[in-house]
PDB file of C-alpha atoms in Angstrom:
ATOM      1  CA  MET A   1      23.878  -0.092 -43.178  1.00  0.00           C
ATOM      2  CA  LYS A   2      20.942  -2.212 -41.350  1.00  0.00           C
ATOM      3  CA  CYS A   3      21.467  -5.846 -41.256  1.00  0.00           C
ATOM      4  CA  LEU A   4      19.040  -9.154 -40.958  1.00  0.00           C
ATOM      5  CA  ILE A   5      19.721 -12.753 -41.101  1.00  0.00           C
ATOM      6  CA  VAL A   6      17.273 -15.946 -43.013  1.00  0.00           C
ATOM      7  CA  ASP A   7      19.059 -19.013 -42.516  1.00  0.00           C
ATOM      8  CA  ASP A   8      17.164 -21.994 -40.881  1.00  0.00           C
ATOM      9  CA  GLU A   9      20.488 -22.972 -39.714  1.00  0.00           C
ATOM     10  CA  GLU A  10      21.812 -21.648 -36.063  1.00  0.00           C
ATOM     11  CA  VAL A  11      25.631 -22.522 -36.424  1.00  0.00           C
ATOM     12  CA  SER A  12      24.901 -20.524 -39.561  1.00  0.00           C
ATOM     13  CA  ARG A  13      23.296 -17.368 -37.780  1.00  0.00           C
ATOM     14  CA  MET A  14      25.557 -17.398 -35.185  1.00  0.00           C
ATOM     15  CA  VAL A  15      28.940 -16.378 -37.104  1.00  0.00           C
ATOM     16  CA  VAL A  16      27.025 -13.794 -39.295  1.00  0.00           C
ATOM     17  CA  ARG A  17      25.875 -12.346 -36.270  1.00  0.00           C
ATOM     18  CA  ASP A  18      29.231 -12.182 -34.577  1.00  0.00           C
ATOM     19  CA  PHE A  19      30.536 -10.928 -37.869  1.00  0.00           C
ATOM     20  CA  ILE A  20      28.682  -8.089 -37.899  1.00  0.00           C
ATOM     21  CA  LYS A  21      28.609  -7.179 -34.289  1.00  0.00           C
ATOM     22  CA  ARG A  22      32.617  -7.311 -35.270  1.00  0.00           C
ATOM     23  CA  THR A  23      32.055  -4.925 -38.763  1.00  0.00           C
ATOM     24  CA  GLU A  24      31.796  -0.690 -37.814  1.00  0.00           C
ATOM     25  CA  GLY A  25      28.555   0.523 -40.157  1.00  0.00           C
ATOM     26  CA  LEU A  26      26.485  -2.536 -39.690  1.00  0.00           C
ATOM     27  CA  GLU A  27      23.776  -2.320 -37.073  1.00  0.00           C
ATOM     28  CA  LEU A  28      21.469  -6.175 -36.108  1.00  0.00           C
ATOM     29  CA  SER A  29      17.936  -5.242 -36.789  1.00  0.00           C
ATOM     30  CA  GLY A  30      17.403  -9.516 -36.652  1.00  0.00           C
ATOM     31  CA  GLU A  31      17.460 -12.701 -37.317  1.00  0.00           C
ATOM     32  CA  PHE A  32      15.019 -15.673 -38.757  1.00  0.00           C
ATOM     33  CA  ASP A  33      15.307 -19.348 -38.937  1.00  0.00           C
ATOM     34  CA  ASN A  34      12.997 -19.133 -41.749  1.00  0.00           C
ATOM     35  CA  ALA A  35      11.531 -17.230 -45.068  1.00  0.00           C
ATOM     36  CA  VAL A  36       8.265 -17.229 -44.401  1.00  0.00           C
ATOM     37  CA  SER A  37       8.530 -14.904 -40.556  1.00  0.00           C
ATOM     38  CA  ALA A  38      10.549 -12.336 -42.990  1.00  0.00           C
ATOM     39  CA  TYR A  39       8.914 -11.464 -45.799  1.00  0.00           C
ATOM     40  CA  ASP A  40       6.135 -10.801 -43.583  1.00  0.00           C
ATOM     41  CA  VAL A  41       8.769  -8.067 -41.565  1.00  0.00           C
ATOM     42  CA  LEU A  42      10.347  -7.019 -44.079  1.00  0.00           C
ATOM     43  CA  LYS A  43       6.818  -6.116 -46.262  1.00  0.00           C
ATOM     44  CA  ASN A  44       6.505  -3.236 -43.617  1.00  0.00           C
ATOM     45  CA  THR A  45       9.995  -2.705 -41.766  1.00  0.00           C
ATOM     46  CA  PRO A  46      12.700  -1.301 -44.672  1.00  0.00           C
ATOM     47  CA  VAL A  47      16.468  -3.183 -43.146  1.00  0.00           C
ATOM     48  CA  ASP A  48      19.592  -2.179 -45.733  1.00  0.00           C
ATOM     49  CA  LEU A  49      21.101  -5.509 -45.611  1.00  0.00           C
ATOM     50  CA  LEU A  50      19.524  -9.293 -45.774  1.00  0.00           C
ATOM     51  CA  PHE A  51      22.302 -11.997 -45.451  1.00  0.00           C
ATOM     52  CA  LEU A  52      19.458 -14.142 -46.834  1.00  0.00           C
ATOM     53  CA  ASP A  53      20.217 -18.854 -47.051  1.00  0.00           C
ATOM     54  CA  ILE A  54      19.492 -20.286 -49.878  1.00  0.00           C
ATOM     55  CA  GLU A  55      17.631 -23.801 -49.019  1.00  0.00           C
ATOM     56  CA  MET A  56      15.294 -23.528 -46.266  1.00  0.00           C
ATOM     57  CA  PRO A  57      12.094 -25.264 -46.038  1.00  0.00           C
ATOM     58  CA  GLN A  58       8.869 -23.604 -46.600  1.00  0.00           C
ATOM     59  CA  MET A  59       9.552 -21.679 -49.264  1.00  0.00           C
ATOM     60  CA  THR A  60      13.614 -21.390 -49.539  1.00  0.00           C
ATOM     61  CA  GLY A  61      15.556 -17.860 -50.308  1.00  0.00           C
ATOM     62  CA  ILE A  62      15.395 -17.093 -54.448  1.00  0.00           C
ATOM     63  CA  GLU A  63      10.610 -17.605 -53.468  1.00  0.00           C
ATOM     64  CA  LEU A  64      11.671 -15.035 -51.323  1.00  0.00           C
ATOM     65  CA  VAL A  65      14.019 -12.827 -53.293  1.00  0.00           C
ATOM     66  CA  GLN A  66      10.900 -13.240 -56.185  1.00  0.00           C
ATOM     67  CA  SER A  67       7.988 -12.462 -53.218  1.00  0.00           C
ATOM     68  CA  LEU A  68       9.399  -8.863 -51.747  1.00  0.00           C
ATOM     69  CA  GLU A  69       8.625  -6.020 -54.677  1.00  0.00           C
ATOM     70  CA  LYS A  70      11.310  -4.000 -53.464  1.00  0.00           C
ATOM     71  CA  LEU A  71      14.193  -5.914 -52.212  1.00  0.00           C
ATOM     72  CA  PRO A  72      17.562  -4.200 -50.014  1.00  0.00           C
ATOM     73  CA  GLU A  73      21.315  -5.268 -50.566  1.00  0.00           C
ATOM     74  CA  VAL A  74      21.115  -9.580 -50.589  1.00  0.00           C
ATOM     75  CA  ILE A  75      23.124 -11.591 -49.896  1.00  0.00           C
ATOM     76  CA  LEU A  76      23.233 -15.024 -50.517  1.00  0.00           C
ATOM     77  CA  ILE A  77      24.688 -17.714 -47.965  1.00  0.00           C
ATOM     78  CA  THR A  78      25.031 -20.782 -49.619  1.00  0.00           C
ATOM     79  CA  GLY A  79      27.103 -24.521 -48.903  1.00  0.00           C
ATOM     80  CA  ARG A  80      26.439 -25.302 -52.459  1.00  0.00           C
ATOM     81  CA  ARG A  81      29.300 -23.330 -55.172  1.00  0.00           C
ATOM     82  CA  ASP A  82      27.141 -24.159 -58.249  1.00  0.00           C
ATOM     83  CA  PHE A  83      24.329 -21.175 -56.377  1.00  0.00           C
ATOM     84  CA  GLY A  84      26.853 -18.314 -57.829  1.00  0.00           C
ATOM     85  CA  ALA A  85      24.410 -17.618 -60.898  1.00  0.00           C
ATOM     86  CA  GLU A  86      21.733 -17.533 -58.564  1.00  0.00           C
ATOM     87  CA  ALA A  87      23.010 -14.128 -56.661  1.00  0.00           C
ATOM     88  CA  TYR A  88      23.716 -12.962 -60.737  1.00  0.00           C
ATOM     89  CA  GLU A  89      20.317 -14.402 -62.464  1.00  0.00           C
ATOM     90  CA  TYR A  90      18.787 -11.658 -60.002  1.00  0.00           C
ATOM     91  CA  ASN A  91      20.731  -8.706 -60.072  1.00  0.00           C
ATOM     92  CA  LEU A  92      21.812  -9.449 -56.487  1.00  0.00           C
ATOM     93  CA  THR A  93      24.734  -7.841 -54.331  1.00  0.00           C
ATOM     94  CA  ASP A  94      26.909 -10.890 -54.024  1.00  0.00           C
ATOM     95  CA  TYR A  95      26.994 -14.572 -52.154  1.00  0.00           C
ATOM     96  CA  LEU A  96      28.568 -16.150 -49.842  1.00  0.00           C
ATOM     97  CA  ILE A  97      29.971 -19.898 -49.586  1.00  0.00           C
ATOM     98  CA  LYS A  98      29.986 -21.901 -46.093  1.00  0.00           C
ATOM     99  CA  PRO A  99      31.619 -21.845 -44.207  1.00  0.00           C
ATOM    100  CA  ILE A 100      31.232 -17.732 -43.979  1.00  0.00           C
ATOM    101  CA  THR A 101      35.395 -16.284 -43.750  1.00  0.00           C
ATOM    102  CA  TYR A 102      35.317 -13.106 -42.093  1.00  0.00           C
ATOM    103  CA  PRO A 103      38.409 -11.450 -44.743  1.00  0.00           C
ATOM    104  CA  ARG A 104      34.980 -13.288 -47.411  1.00  0.00           C
ATOM    105  CA  PHE A 105      32.367 -11.870 -45.081  1.00  0.00           C
ATOM    106  CA  LEU A 106      33.160  -8.096 -45.478  1.00  0.00           C
ATOM    107  CA  LYS A 107      34.190  -8.147 -49.137  1.00  0.00           C
ATOM    108  CA  ALA A 108      30.454  -8.724 -50.057  1.00  0.00           C
ATOM    109  CA  VAL A 109      29.793  -5.502 -47.000  1.00  0.00           C
ATOM    110  CA  GLU A 110      31.826  -3.326 -49.126  1.00  0.00           C
ATOM    111  CA  LYS A 111      30.134  -4.854 -52.559  1.00  0.00           C
ATOM    112  CA  ALA A 112      26.550  -3.702 -50.735  1.00  0.00           C
ATOM    113  CA  LYS A 113      28.398  -0.020 -49.466  1.00  0.00           C
ATOM    114  CA  LEU A 114      28.956   0.980 -53.002  1.00  0.00           C
ATOM    115  CA  SER A 115      25.900  -0.143 -54.570  1.00  0.00           C
ATOM    116  CA  ILE A 116      23.751   1.930 -51.692  1.00  0.00           C
ATOM    117  CA  GLU A 117      26.348   4.751 -52.019  1.00  0.00           C
ATOM    118  CA  ASP A 118      25.855   4.649 -56.205  1.00  0.00           C
ATOM    119  CA  SER A 119      22.220   5.695 -56.226  1.00  0.00           C
ATOM    120  CA  ASP A 120      24.444   9.487 -54.696  1.00  0.00           C
ATOM    121  CA  GLN A 121      28.485   9.658 -55.530  1.00  0.00           C
ATOM    122  CA  LYS A 122      27.750   8.440 -59.050  1.00  0.00           C
ATOM    123  CA  LEU A 123      24.302   9.813 -60.905  1.00  0.00           C
ATOM    124  CA  VAL A 124      22.966  12.696 -59.850  1.00  0.00           C
ATOM    125  CA  GLU A 125      19.404  13.851 -61.242  1.00  0.00           C
ATOM    126  CA  ASN A 126      18.098  16.612 -62.224  1.00  0.00           C
ATOM    127  CA  SER A 127      14.475  18.419 -60.483  1.00  0.00           C
ATOM    128  CA  SER A 128      12.982  17.389 -64.424  1.00  0.00           C
ATOM    129  CA  ASP A 129      12.091  14.442 -64.847  1.00  0.00           C
ATOM    130  CA  ASP A 130      13.110  13.701 -68.069  1.00  0.00           C
ATOM    131  CA  ILE A 131      17.216  14.873 -67.319  1.00  0.00           C
ATOM    132  CA  LEU A 132      19.242  12.470 -65.571  1.00  0.00           C
ATOM    133  CA  TYR A 133      23.266  14.022 -65.145  1.00  0.00           C
ATOM    134  CA  VAL A 134      25.858  11.343 -65.503  1.00  0.00           C
ATOM    135  CA  LYS A 135      28.852  10.906 -64.072  1.00  0.00           C
ATOM    136  CA  ALA A 136      31.322   9.261 -66.974  1.00  0.00           C
ATOM    137  CA  ASP A 137      34.240   9.468 -68.879  1.00  0.00           C
ATOM    138  CA  ASN A 138      36.181  11.869 -65.220  1.00  0.00           C
ATOM    139  CA  LYS A 139      33.023  14.621 -66.349  1.00  0.00           C
ATOM    140  CA  ILE A 140      28.794  15.540 -65.954  1.00  0.00           C
ATOM    141  CA  VAL A 141      27.192  14.810 -69.545  1.00  0.00           C
ATOM    142  CA  LYS A 142      23.748  16.351 -68.695  1.00  0.00           C
ATOM    143  CA  LEU A 143      21.192  13.522 -70.576  1.00  0.00           C
ATOM    144  CA  SER A 144      17.741  13.563 -71.834  1.00  0.00           C
ATOM    145  CA  LEU A 145      16.695  10.013 -71.668  1.00  0.00           C
ATOM    146  CA  SER A 146      14.149  10.181 -74.086  1.00  0.00           C
ATOM    147  CA  GLU A 147      18.069  10.009 -76.074  1.00  0.00           C
ATOM    148  CA  ILE A 148      18.487   6.770 -74.481  1.00  0.00           C
ATOM    149  CA  PHE A 149      18.456   3.977 -76.355  1.00  0.00           C
ATOM    150  CA  PHE A 150      19.815   0.713 -73.573  1.00  0.00           C
ATOM    151  CA  VAL A 151      21.799   0.391 -71.362  1.00  0.00           C
ATOM    152  CA  GLU A 152      23.652  -2.987 -71.289  1.00  0.00           C
ATOM    153  CA  ALA A 153      25.825  -4.456 -68.396  1.00  0.00           C
ATOM    154  CA  LEU A 154      29.965  -4.646 -68.439  1.00  0.00           C
ATOM    155  CA  SER A 155      31.755  -6.342 -65.621  1.00  0.00           C
ATOM    156  CA  ASP A 156      31.304  -3.673 -62.293  1.00  0.00           C
ATOM    157  CA  TYR A 157      30.707  -0.882 -65.165  1.00  0.00           C
ATOM    158  CA  MET A 158      27.114   0.380 -67.077  1.00  0.00           C
ATOM    159  CA  LEU A 159      27.238   0.930 -70.031  1.00  0.00           C
ATOM    160  CA  ILE A 160      24.462   3.685 -71.417  1.00  0.00           C
ATOM    161  CA  ASN A 161      23.888   4.113 -75.491  1.00  0.00           C
ATOM    162  CA  THR A 162      22.485   6.785 -77.413  1.00  0.00           C
ATOM    163  CA  LYS A 163      21.575   7.497 -81.307  1.00  0.00           C
ATOM    164  CA  ASP A 164      24.969   8.175 -81.338  1.00  0.00           C
ATOM    165  CA  LYS A 165      27.620   7.721 -78.167  1.00  0.00           C
ATOM    166  CA  LYS A 166      27.842   5.561 -75.409  1.00  0.00           C
ATOM    167  CA  TYR A 167      28.539   6.785 -71.690  1.00  0.00           C
ATOM    168  CA  ILE A 168      30.589   4.206 -69.817  1.00  0.00           C
ATOM    169  CA  VAL A 169      29.302   5.026 -66.316  1.00  0.00           C
ATOM    170  CA  HIS A 170      30.914   2.720 -62.661  1.00  0.00           C
ATOM    171  CA  SER A 171      26.803   1.497 -61.131  1.00  0.00           C
ATOM    172  CA  THR A 172      24.922  -1.172 -60.609  1.00  0.00           C
ATOM    173  CA  MET A 173      22.339  -2.927 -62.637  1.00  0.00           C
ATOM    174  CA  LYS A 174      19.888  -2.190 -59.542  1.00  0.00           C
ATOM    175  CA  ALA A 175      21.206   1.942 -58.862  1.00  0.00           C
ATOM    176  CA  LEU A 176      19.937   2.421 -62.807  1.00  0.00           C
ATOM    177  CA  GLU A 177      16.502   0.880 -62.695  1.00  0.00           C
ATOM    178  CA  LYS A 178      16.279   3.233 -59.082  1.00  0.00           C
ATOM    179  CA  LYS A 179      16.824   6.154 -61.829  1.00  0.00           C
ATOM    180  CA  PHE A 180      14.728   5.468 -64.937  1.00  0.00           C
ATOM    181  CA  PRO A 181      11.036   5.708 -65.613  1.00  0.00           C
ATOM    182  CA  GLU A 182       9.054   3.354 -65.882  1.00  0.00           C
ATOM    183  CA  ASN A 183       9.402   3.346 -69.866  1.00  0.00           C
ATOM    184  CA  PHE A 184      12.624   1.527 -68.817  1.00  0.00           C
ATOM    185  CA  VAL A 185      12.131  -1.602 -68.603  1.00  0.00           C
ATOM    186  CA  ARG A 186      15.012  -4.756 -67.227  1.00  0.00           C
ATOM    187  CA  VAL A 187      14.547  -7.459 -70.310  1.00  0.00           C
ATOM    188  CA  HIS A 188      18.112  -9.484 -69.439  1.00  0.00           C
ATOM    189  CA  ARG A 189      20.101 -10.050 -65.973  1.00  0.00           C
ATOM    190  CA  SER A 190      22.654  -7.425 -68.347  1.00  0.00           C
ATOM    191  CA  TYR A 191      19.818  -4.943 -70.499  1.00  0.00           C
ATOM    192  CA  ILE A 192      17.364  -1.848 -69.824  1.00  0.00           C
ATOM    193  CA  ALA A 193      15.888  -1.282 -72.395  1.00  0.00           C
ATOM    194  CA  ASN A 194      13.810   1.986 -73.387  1.00  0.00           C
ATOM    195  CA  LEU A 195      10.346   0.750 -74.762  1.00  0.00           C
ATOM    196  CA  ASP A 196       9.711   3.716 -76.771  1.00  0.00           C
ATOM    197  CA  LYS A 197      13.207   3.118 -78.433  1.00  0.00           C
ATOM    198  CA  ILE A 198      11.846  -0.400 -79.848  1.00  0.00           C
ATOM    199  CA  ASN A 199      11.516  -0.643 -83.533  1.00  0.00           C
ATOM    200  CA  THR A 200      10.316  -4.976 -83.656  1.00  0.00           C
ATOM    201  CA  ILE A 201      10.811  -8.078 -81.488  1.00  0.00           C
ATOM    202  CA  GLU A 202      11.951 -10.705 -83.432  1.00  0.00           C
ATOM    203  CA  ASP A 203      12.055 -14.570 -81.349  1.00  0.00           C
ATOM    204  CA  MET A 204      12.740 -13.217 -77.656  1.00  0.00           C
ATOM    205  CA  GLN A 205      15.113 -10.259 -79.535  1.00  0.00           C
ATOM    206  CA  ILE A 206      14.519  -6.787 -79.441  1.00  0.00           C
ATOM    207  CA  VAL A 207      15.054  -5.389 -82.710  1.00  0.00           C
ATOM    208  CA  MET A 208      16.920  -1.552 -81.660  1.00  0.00           C
ATOM    209  CA  PRO A 209      19.046   0.213 -84.260  1.00  0.00           C
ATOM    210  CA  GLN A 210      21.932   0.379 -82.901  1.00  0.00           C
ATOM    211  CA  LYS A 211      22.316  -3.844 -81.637  1.00  0.00           C
ATOM    212  CA  SER A 212      19.313  -6.054 -81.013  1.00  0.00           C
ATOM    213  CA  ILE A 213      19.658  -6.967 -76.970  1.00  0.00           C
ATOM    214  CA  PRO A 214      18.254 -10.503 -75.237  1.00  0.00           C
ATOM    215  CA  ILE A 215      15.016 -10.916 -73.542  1.00  0.00           C
ATOM    216  CA  GLY A 216      15.169 -12.795 -70.728  1.00  0.00           C
ATOM    217  CA  ASN A 217      13.150 -15.675 -69.759  1.00  0.00           C
ATOM    218  CA  SER A 218      12.816 -14.145 -66.015  1.00  0.00           C
ATOM    219  CA  TYR A 219      12.036 -11.408 -67.543  1.00  0.00           C
ATOM    220  CA  LYS A 220      10.129 -12.255 -70.272  1.00  0.00           C
ATOM    221  CA  SER A 221       6.149 -12.075 -68.386  1.00  0.00           C
ATOM    222  CA  ASN A 222       7.420  -8.211 -67.021  1.00  0.00           C
ATOM    223  CA  PHE A 223       9.018  -7.514 -70.219  1.00  0.00           C
ATOM    224  CA  LEU A 224       5.606  -8.538 -72.062  1.00  0.00           C
ATOM    225  CA  SER A 225       3.551  -7.232 -69.572  1.00  0.00           C
ATOM    226  CA  LYS A 226       4.367  -3.276 -69.853  1.00  0.00           C
ATOM    227  CA  LEU A 227       3.666  -3.087 -73.314  1.00  0.00           C
ATOM    228  CA  ASN A 228       0.676  -1.761 -75.353  1.00  0.00           C
ATOM    229  CA  PHE A 229      -0.409  -4.381 -77.356  1.00  0.00           C
ATOM    230  CA  LEU A 230      -3.535  -4.034 -79.762  1.00  0.00           C
TER     231      LEU A 230
END
């Protein structure tokens, strides 16, 4: 995996750089001491894995995440434990607390590898745009995308909900988002909704036949922009 380090602390960059060199399968593509310079590179040069400090001058790590249209796997680096929620909110791969230890670094890298591999190993697409093959319950199930109402995150698993059945899939939100067409929209850190299946929207809740789904503040604007208002 091609890696990029963005951290304004030289010692921190040196530690991550050393860990990358010691780890098979990782290749350091570059490093930056500020997010602005990294943004200019990331727009045109894709990488697989980004080690990103949160607290930096000019542009924070979270602001860099918000500014990029396509994100690689992102492992946040922070000196504060209370920033862990940021990684969850933006569906990032993991976060590391300074001072970083090599065992914890390896654990985060493994999560990134699994997330990248999920697309090929856990979900197999048919040539038809409306068909998705899902590996669930030790078998491969053929699903029409039009059957799916919503997807719910359950720890390291995703629960795909149709009218009559639920399928538990070992995957990530990020991997599923890449598989779905535009009418499937992330509406919450734990939910992806099929816009075609929405009955009504009331009090920041999407009402569907099986369940009411909350709309997260971070996803509200994008979700509303996808609706065809009269």
